[in-house]
Short mmCIF file of C-alpha atoms in Angstrom, two decimals:
data_model
loop_
_atom_site.label_atom_id
_atom_site.label_comp_id
_atom_site.label_asym_id
_atom_site.label_seq_id
_atom_site.Cartn_x
_atom_site.Cartn_y
_atom_site.Cartn_z
CA MET A 1 28.53 0.70 86.39
CA THR A 2 26.17 1.02 83.40
CA GLU A 3 27.50 0.32 79.98
CA ASN A 4 26.37 2.28 76.99
CA ASN A 5 25.38 -0.24 74.28
CA ASN A 6 24.43 2.46 71.81
CA PRO A 7 26.95 2.42 68.93
CA ASN A 8 26.04 5.98 67.89
CA PRO A 9 29.33 7.92 67.75
CA PHE A 10 27.47 11.20 68.21
CA ASN A 11 26.38 10.41 71.77
CA ASP A 12 29.57 11.83 73.15
CA ALA A 13 29.96 14.54 70.50
CA SER A 14 29.60 18.18 71.30
CA PRO A 15 26.85 20.23 69.61
CA GLU A 16 29.47 21.88 67.40
CA GLU A 17 30.78 18.52 66.30
CA LEU A 18 27.23 17.32 65.63
CA GLU A 19 26.49 20.43 63.57
CA ALA A 20 29.72 20.02 61.59
CA ALA A 21 28.99 16.34 60.92
CA MET A 22 25.44 17.13 59.77
CA ALA A 23 26.71 19.95 57.52
CA ALA A 24 29.29 17.60 55.99
CA ASN A 25 26.64 14.95 55.46
CA ALA A 26 24.26 17.52 53.92
CA SER A 27 27.05 18.80 51.69
CA ASP A 28 27.82 15.26 50.48
CA GLU A 29 24.11 14.64 49.81
CA LEU A 30 23.79 17.97 47.97
CA GLY A 31 26.80 17.11 45.81
CA ARG A 32 25.36 13.69 45.01
CA LEU A 33 21.98 15.19 44.11
CA LYS A 34 23.62 17.83 41.90
CA ALA A 35 25.58 15.12 40.07
CA GLU A 36 22.41 13.06 39.63
CA LEU A 37 20.57 16.15 38.35
CA GLU A 38 23.31 16.82 35.78
CA GLU A 39 23.22 13.18 34.68
CA LEU A 40 19.42 13.32 34.26
CA LYS A 41 19.68 16.61 32.34
CA ALA A 42 22.21 15.00 29.98
CA LYS A 43 19.95 11.96 29.47
CA SER A 44 16.95 14.22 28.89
CA SER A 45 18.87 16.25 26.33
CA ASP A 46 20.02 13.06 24.59
CA LEU A 47 16.45 11.67 24.50
CA ALA A 48 15.10 14.97 23.15
CA ASP A 49 17.74 14.87 20.41
CA GLN A 50 16.86 11.25 19.57
CA TYR A 51 13.16 12.15 19.47
CA LEU A 52 13.74 15.05 17.08
CA ARG A 53 15.90 12.88 14.81
CA ALA A 54 13.28 10.09 14.79
CA LYS A 55 10.53 12.61 14.07
CA ALA A 56 12.52 14.08 11.17
CA GLU A 57 13.23 10.59 9.79
CA ALA A 58 9.54 9.66 10.00
CA GLU A 59 8.64 12.87 8.15
CA ASN A 60 11.23 12.05 5.45
CA VAL A 61 9.85 8.52 5.06
CA ARG A 62 6.29 9.87 4.80
CA ARG A 63 7.34 12.44 2.19
CA ARG A 64 9.22 9.80 0.14
CA ALA A 65 6.21 7.47 0.29
CA GLU A 66 3.91 10.27 -0.92
CA ASP A 67 6.32 10.96 -3.80
CA GLU A 68 6.37 7.26 -4.75
CA VAL A 69 2.56 7.05 -4.68
CA SER A 70 2.32 10.20 -6.77
CA LYS A 71 4.77 8.81 -9.34
CA ALA A 72 2.96 5.46 -9.39
CA ARG A 73 -0.33 7.22 -10.13
CA LYS A 74 1.23 9.47 -12.73
CA PHE A 75 3.27 6.82 -14.57
CA GLY A 76 1.39 3.62 -13.66
CA ILE A 77 -0.32 3.54 -17.03
CA GLU A 78 2.97 3.94 -18.91
CA SER A 79 3.40 0.21 -19.57
CA PHE A 80 -0.18 -0.09 -20.77
CA ALA A 81 0.19 2.93 -23.05
CA GLU A 82 3.38 1.47 -24.53
CA SER A 83 1.55 -1.76 -25.39
CA MET A 84 -1.18 0.25 -27.14
CA LEU A 85 1.25 2.03 -29.50
CA PRO A 86 1.58 -0.88 -31.98
CA VAL A 87 -2.22 -1.07 -32.16
CA ILE A 88 -2.38 2.63 -33.06
CA ASP A 89 0.39 2.11 -35.65
CA SER A 90 -1.59 -0.73 -37.24
CA LEU A 91 -4.76 1.35 -37.42
CA ASP A 92 -2.84 4.27 -38.92
CA ALA A 93 -1.31 1.97 -41.53
CA ALA A 94 -4.74 0.53 -42.41
CA LEU A 95 -6.26 3.98 -42.81
CA ALA A 96 -3.35 5.04 -45.04
CA ILE A 97 -4.32 2.46 -47.70
CA GLN A 98 -6.52 4.37 -50.18
CA ASN A 99 -8.21 1.57 -52.12
CA ALA A 100 -8.13 -1.36 -49.70
CA THR A 101 -10.06 -4.45 -50.68
CA PRO A 102 -12.54 -5.97 -48.22
CA GLU A 103 -10.10 -8.86 -47.75
CA GLN A 104 -7.27 -6.48 -46.86
CA LEU A 105 -9.52 -4.61 -44.43
CA ARG A 106 -10.62 -7.88 -42.84
CA GLU A 107 -7.03 -9.13 -42.57
CA GLY A 108 -5.85 -5.82 -41.07
CA SER A 109 -8.76 -5.73 -38.63
CA ASP A 110 -8.02 -9.28 -37.47
CA ALA A 111 -4.32 -8.49 -37.00
CA THR A 112 -5.14 -5.29 -35.10
CA LEU A 113 -7.61 -7.14 -32.86
CA ARG A 114 -4.93 -9.78 -32.10
CA GLN A 115 -2.47 -6.99 -31.19
CA LEU A 116 -5.05 -5.30 -28.97
CA THR A 117 -6.00 -8.54 -27.22
CA SER A 118 -2.32 -9.38 -26.69
CA ALA A 119 -1.61 -5.91 -25.25
CA LEU A 120 -4.55 -6.22 -22.86
CA GLU A 121 -3.47 -9.71 -21.74
CA ARG A 122 0.11 -8.50 -21.11
CA ASN A 123 -1.41 -5.89 -18.80
CA LYS A 124 -3.58 -8.49 -16.98
CA VAL A 125 -6.83 -7.43 -18.65
CA LEU A 126 -8.58 -10.69 -19.53
CA ALA A 127 -11.84 -11.31 -21.38
CA ILE A 128 -14.88 -12.89 -19.73
CA ASN A 129 -16.44 -14.91 -22.53
CA PRO A 130 -18.42 -17.82 -21.07
CA ALA A 131 -19.23 -20.76 -23.32
CA ALA A 132 -22.81 -21.81 -23.96
CA GLY A 133 -23.92 -24.15 -21.18
CA GLU A 134 -21.54 -22.64 -18.59
CA LYS A 135 -23.16 -21.98 -15.21
CA PHE A 136 -24.31 -18.36 -14.79
CA ASP A 137 -22.05 -16.51 -12.31
CA PRO A 138 -23.47 -13.17 -11.12
CA HIS A 139 -19.97 -12.05 -10.13
CA TYR A 140 -18.78 -12.19 -13.76
CA HIS A 141 -21.98 -12.22 -15.84
CA GLN A 142 -24.94 -9.89 -16.19
CA ALA A 143 -28.13 -11.55 -17.41
CA ILE A 144 -29.92 -9.45 -20.02
CA SER A 145 -32.76 -11.91 -20.49
CA MET A 146 -33.91 -15.43 -19.75
CA VAL A 147 -34.82 -17.54 -22.77
CA PRO A 148 -36.23 -21.03 -23.24
CA ALA A 149 -33.36 -23.35 -24.19
CA ASP A 150 -32.48 -27.04 -24.48
CA GLN A 151 -29.92 -26.83 -21.68
CA PRO A 152 -30.02 -26.77 -17.89
CA SER A 153 -31.64 -23.73 -16.31
CA ASN A 154 -29.44 -20.91 -15.05
CA THR A 155 -26.74 -21.57 -17.62
CA VAL A 156 -25.41 -19.21 -20.28
CA VAL A 157 -27.16 -19.52 -23.66
CA SER A 158 -25.24 -16.80 -25.53
CA VAL A 159 -22.88 -13.89 -24.94
CA LEU A 160 -24.08 -10.52 -26.22
CA GLN A 161 -20.96 -8.64 -25.08
CA LYS A 162 -17.71 -9.90 -23.56
CA GLY A 163 -16.80 -8.78 -20.09
CA TYR A 164 -13.33 -8.00 -18.77
CA VAL A 165 -11.40 -8.48 -15.54
CA ILE A 166 -8.14 -6.97 -14.39
CA ALA A 167 -6.27 -8.89 -11.69
CA ASP A 168 -9.50 -10.70 -10.65
CA ARG A 169 -11.45 -7.44 -10.41
CA VAL A 170 -14.38 -7.13 -12.80
CA LEU A 171 -14.08 -4.11 -15.08
CA ARG A 172 -17.26 -5.02 -16.93
CA PRO A 173 -19.38 -8.16 -16.58
CA ALA A 174 -20.20 -10.21 -19.67
CA LEU A 175 -23.73 -9.50 -20.96
CA VAL A 176 -25.42 -12.88 -21.42
CA THR A 177 -28.75 -14.55 -22.03
CA VAL A 178 -29.58 -17.29 -19.54
CA ALA A 179 -31.63 -20.49 -19.92
CA GLN A 180 -35.04 -20.41 -18.26
CA GLY A 181 -35.95 -22.95 -15.63
#
């Protein structure tokens, strides 16, 4: 007698039973696939919602940054302007004196210059005023001429006009004469 070692339970099943088993299996698979599809649709919807929210937030951040930059440009000079007001007041007061003596004019001019220099320094605008004998620096100085001098060559002899820097950026180089070699 031959034994059947095949564990397949469908070997002895009738065609109707096989068809019913396959239909049940297909129905289970279809149900599983439908559930998986619904789950993926829900995840997709959630991701689309998250994307739209992130996009809106990025747009809000961009708009706020543009507003801040616009305000900084518009009002950035406010502090500087406030420090200039006392200088204007001093000049107005000096001009209001009808018969000022040369000493009064000189004293008022000196005080106004001190106020102006102080206001510039508070706003990080610093003078470039090299001393005689200082090495010529083309980043901060502009040579107007070279003159014979009793000092090493390529050094500053005199300053014709002060220069100015703001936060290490040259606004205007100092105009200088330089010793010839």
